[in-house]
């Protein structure tokens, strides 16, 4: 089997489905995972018939701590290895820390933080040994901005993924794995099912059009960045400007701005 293989989490919708399309178009075989197996099967058939690549579907709920190990074991049992990993699955958890159950916060951490870390830990040794690997952690512009009320852990988890990606990229470089790269992709508002799932679609309708991007250029930016060994990428001119603003504004001003704005896209 000569084709490279890409494992994509959260491939049943939005940014993850777009990653599947772009990697398939580049001639990569795919392993798609998410909870909705029916959606993954439809996408898998489409990618196979359009690009001739082989696509496996492994449904998993990543809030289950055993899921990362099962995913990698299932791939290895088929004699395949992960050449690219896209840690994309995610959602927003509405409410405040006071109003939410710990179980929901723990599941959130498992899906958006621990699963990406464990998957990376499981596939990185093979990548290093073979001298080739690509890891994309889908973080967020929220990882740059100050924390604000509502969806409490979202900003911390995404900031954590940015730092983690920088460290992995630096470690690969330091250890001489010159063609193993890790990138945090930090989208701003992107058209997907994300705001339907977290119940903020109505509220986000008031966000100006220039703040929104399609998934296609977001994903393209991620793939190009990881190929050139760029540890963090913010797609789009508007998002880049916002990311820069978060770095140059005095902290109290940044917090005040984000607190004012976040009422429009965070549900308490
Ligand atoms: N859209 C935005 O504005 C935006 C901005 C910045 C960052 N992001 C990030 O981009 C990533 C993708 O989000 P999206 O915008 O594409 O949202 P989306 O359209 O809602 O897709 C989310 C994906 O995550 C999967 N998922 C959710 N919970 C899961 C679980 N417990 N186990 C396995 N898979 C799970 C969903 O699949 P199933 O429901 O089938 O399991 C779905 O495939 C997320 O990490 C998000 O934080 C999005």
XYZ file of C-alpha atoms and ligand atoms in Angstrom:
316
model
C 0.000 0.000 0.000
C 1.781 3.161 -1.199
C -0.710 5.867 -0.355
C -0.346 7.842 2.842
C -3.105 7.621 5.454
C -4.813 10.459 7.312
C -6.896 9.943 10.471
C -9.498 12.677 10.946
C -11.617 13.079 14.073
C -14.976 14.827 13.850
C -15.200 14.064 10.130
C -19.012 13.821 10.027
C -19.532 17.579 9.586
C -18.011 21.006 9.040
C -14.254 21.486 9.161
C -13.527 17.751 9.636
C -15.540 16.753 6.541
C -13.667 19.428 4.580
C -10.323 17.978 5.768
C -11.501 14.607 4.425
C -12.290 16.160 1.024
C -8.964 17.985 0.740
C -6.775 15.066 1.857
C -8.701 12.701 -0.459
C -8.229 15.156 -3.337
C -4.481 15.051 -2.580
C -4.605 11.258 -3.005
C -4.456 10.251 0.654
C -6.330 7.277 2.106
C -8.528 8.202 5.038
C -9.790 6.926 8.356
C -12.842 8.918 9.411
C -14.202 8.966 12.927
C -17.067 10.665 14.794
C -20.257 9.393 16.438
C -22.592 9.604 13.400
C -21.566 6.540 11.397
C -24.226 7.085 8.714
C -22.780 10.475 7.785
C -19.232 9.094 7.754
C -20.294 6.258 5.433
C -21.847 8.685 2.940
C -18.682 10.815 2.929
C -16.464 7.722 2.650
C -18.356 6.433 -0.430
C -18.221 9.868 -2.028
C -14.462 10.220 -1.445
C -13.770 6.692 -2.712
C -15.795 7.096 -5.895
C -14.520 10.620 -6.641
C -10.813 10.170 -5.849
C -10.277 6.388 -5.834
C -8.785 6.479 -2.336
C -9.506 3.906 0.336
C -11.611 5.214 3.215
C -12.325 3.405 6.474
C -15.001 4.492 8.902
C -14.478 3.823 12.611
C -17.314 5.329 14.655
C -16.267 6.400 18.154
C -17.484 8.733 20.873
C -14.281 10.504 21.928
C -15.696 11.288 25.353
C -14.961 7.623 26.024
C -11.353 7.511 27.352
C -10.745 4.184 25.581
C -11.483 5.631 22.126
C -7.986 6.856 21.098
C -6.360 3.490 21.864
C -9.124 1.606 20.015
C -8.808 3.845 16.965
C -5.066 3.390 16.604
C -5.285 -0.353 17.315
C -7.983 -0.790 14.626
C -5.774 0.984 12.075
C -2.693 -1.066 13.004
C -4.690 -4.325 12.835
C -5.291 -3.532 9.158
C -1.545 -3.203 8.658
C -1.747 0.561 8.186
C -0.003 3.465 9.918
C -1.115 7.031 10.547
C 0.892 9.487 8.412
C -1.327 12.477 9.217
C -3.557 13.070 12.211
C -6.197 15.794 12.261
C -7.483 16.370 15.785
C -10.623 18.254 14.863
C -13.640 16.904 16.825
C -15.109 19.557 19.069
C -18.039 21.571 20.300
C -18.890 24.396 22.672
C -20.396 23.671 26.073
C -22.935 26.410 26.872
C -23.312 27.680 30.430
C -21.042 28.847 33.221
C -18.783 26.724 35.434
C -21.377 27.187 38.207
C -24.332 26.073 36.118
C -22.805 22.994 34.461
C -22.266 19.445 35.710
C -18.688 18.242 36.239
C -19.441 15.194 34.040
C -20.114 17.512 31.087
C -16.909 19.483 31.735
C -14.898 16.257 32.068
C -16.357 14.927 28.784
C -15.474 18.240 27.148
C -11.860 17.950 28.330
C -11.713 14.349 27.124
C -13.008 15.114 23.611
C -11.262 18.433 22.960
C -8.018 18.028 24.901
C -7.115 14.567 26.200
C -8.113 12.686 23.037
C -5.936 14.921 20.777
C -3.011 14.583 23.191
C -3.341 10.801 23.469
C -3.786 10.296 19.726
C -0.674 12.396 19.126
C 1.248 10.384 21.720
C 0.194 7.135 20.053
C 1.029 8.068 16.447
C 4.087 10.285 16.912
C 6.627 7.474 17.545
C 5.738 5.819 14.209
C 5.961 9.150 12.413
C 9.378 9.824 13.942
C 10.630 6.330 13.072
C 9.453 6.636 9.450
C 10.711 10.219 9.128
C 7.370 11.635 7.992
C 4.308 12.917 9.832
C 1.701 15.658 9.907
C -0.375 16.564 12.962
C -2.990 19.303 12.804
C -4.730 20.322 16.018
C -7.830 22.355 15.279
C -7.644 25.034 17.971
C -9.383 28.426 17.670
C -8.912 32.168 17.636
C -10.511 31.839 21.085
C -7.173 30.398 22.219
C -5.634 33.833 21.623
C -8.384 35.938 23.195
C -8.832 36.526 26.943
C -11.249 34.184 28.720
C -14.802 35.439 29.116
C -18.110 34.374 30.678
C -19.767 31.258 29.299
C -18.379 28.114 27.553
C -15.815 28.319 30.359
C -13.132 25.836 29.293
C -13.272 26.491 25.551
C -10.620 29.247 25.517
C -8.319 27.383 27.951
C -8.485 24.149 25.975
C -7.836 25.879 22.662
C -4.942 27.901 24.193
C -3.581 24.599 25.509
C -3.730 23.060 22.029
C -1.797 26.012 20.609
C 0.997 25.658 23.198
C 0.994 21.874 22.814
C 1.379 22.124 19.028
C 4.251 24.586 19.394
C 6.001 22.223 21.802
C 5.559 19.160 19.582
C 6.832 21.059 16.538
C 9.837 22.295 18.557
C 10.572 18.814 19.938
C 10.474 17.237 16.467
C 12.855 19.876 15.166
C 15.194 19.570 18.171
C 15.286 15.780 17.871
C 16.057 15.969 14.154
C 12.690 14.747 12.833
C 12.780 17.372 10.108
C 9.781 16.091 8.180
C 7.451 15.527 11.131
C 5.362 18.627 11.728
C 2.640 19.744 14.110
C 0.421 22.791 13.624
C -2.372 24.434 15.590
C -5.014 25.698 13.163
C -6.845 28.641 14.741
C -10.047 29.452 12.859
C -12.365 32.298 13.712
C -16.067 32.053 12.905
C -16.423 29.311 10.305
C -19.579 28.044 8.588
C -20.297 24.568 9.950
C -22.753 22.963 12.372
C -20.797 24.238 15.387
C -23.162 27.093 16.290
C -26.269 24.939 15.688
C -24.935 22.273 18.047
C -24.124 24.729 20.852
C -27.373 26.665 20.412
C -25.851 30.021 19.433
C -26.925 30.153 15.753
C -29.522 32.894 16.331
C -27.106 35.010 18.395
C -24.254 34.641 15.901
C -26.473 35.859 13.047
C -25.713 39.371 14.295
C -21.967 38.866 13.779
C -20.759 40.811 10.716
C -20.214 38.823 7.489
C -16.508 39.760 7.299
C -15.908 37.736 10.464
C -17.039 34.469 8.804
C -15.075 32.056 6.632
C -15.995 28.962 4.662
C -14.369 25.713 5.829
C -12.530 25.301 2.502
C -9.904 28.097 2.911
C -9.602 27.358 6.643
C -8.602 23.757 5.962
C -6.351 24.698 3.041
C -4.452 27.079 5.355
C -4.004 24.271 7.907
C -2.661 21.760 5.395
C -0.279 24.274 3.837
C 0.988 25.435 7.246
C 1.728 21.925 8.527
C 3.547 21.079 5.284
C 5.908 24.003 5.777
C 6.414 23.334 9.502
C 4.549 26.394 10.784
C 3.487 25.661 14.380
C 0.456 27.993 14.476
C -1.718 29.322 11.687
C -4.610 31.765 11.821
C -6.591 31.558 8.564
C -7.959 34.685 6.886
C -6.973 38.331 6.918
C -9.669 39.411 9.396
C -8.786 36.629 11.842
C -5.079 37.457 11.548
C -5.870 41.084 12.378
C -7.937 40.023 15.403
C -5.175 37.697 16.608
C -2.659 40.545 16.344
C -5.015 42.867 18.205
C -5.241 40.429 21.139
C -1.435 40.609 21.432
C -1.004 44.365 21.235
C -3.978 45.638 23.244
C -3.393 46.335 26.941
C -4.842 43.337 28.839
C -7.700 45.175 30.647
C -8.845 46.680 27.336
C -8.689 43.290 25.593
C -10.729 41.689 28.385
C -13.334 44.440 28.275
C -13.658 44.148 24.483
C -13.994 40.372 24.507
C -16.463 40.432 27.424
C -18.658 42.896 25.541
C -18.542 40.942 22.274
C -18.746 37.411 23.673
C -22.306 37.976 24.895
C -23.201 37.680 21.193
C -21.726 34.205 20.731
C -21.486 32.599 24.189
C -24.571 31.210 25.918
C -24.664 31.544 29.738
N -17.053 26.665 13.415
C -16.344 27.579 14.048
O -16.708 28.774 14.048
C -15.065 27.189 14.742
C -14.170 28.204 15.093
C -12.970 27.875 15.728
C -12.682 26.555 15.982
N -13.562 25.584 15.636
C -13.204 24.193 15.963
O -13.278 23.424 14.787
C -13.482 22.053 15.135
C -14.569 21.481 14.233
O -15.787 22.148 14.488
P -16.841 22.475 13.343
O -16.949 23.952 13.271
O -16.544 21.721 12.109
O -18.174 21.946 14.065
P -19.244 20.853 13.614
O -19.699 21.107 12.220
O -20.279 20.854 14.703
O -18.424 19.486 13.650
C -17.967 18.960 14.871
C -17.477 17.539 14.668
O -17.030 17.038 15.940
C -17.602 15.752 16.150
N -17.794 15.466 17.567
C -18.416 16.240 18.494
N -18.464 15.584 19.671
C -17.853 14.379 19.485
C -17.617 13.265 20.323
N -18.026 13.212 21.595
N -16.959 12.206 19.796
C -16.553 12.203 18.507
N -16.763 13.237 17.666
C -17.413 14.306 18.148
C -18.949 15.815 15.414
O -19.372 14.506 15.031
P -20.564 13.647 15.673
O -21.595 14.613 16.189
O -21.032 12.810 14.536
O -19.898 12.850 16.746
C -18.568 16.603 14.177
O -18.041 15.748 13.199
C -13.820 22.047 16.628
O -12.697 21.612 17.353
C -14.127 23.506 16.935
O -13.837 23.822 18.281
C -14.741 25.866 15.022
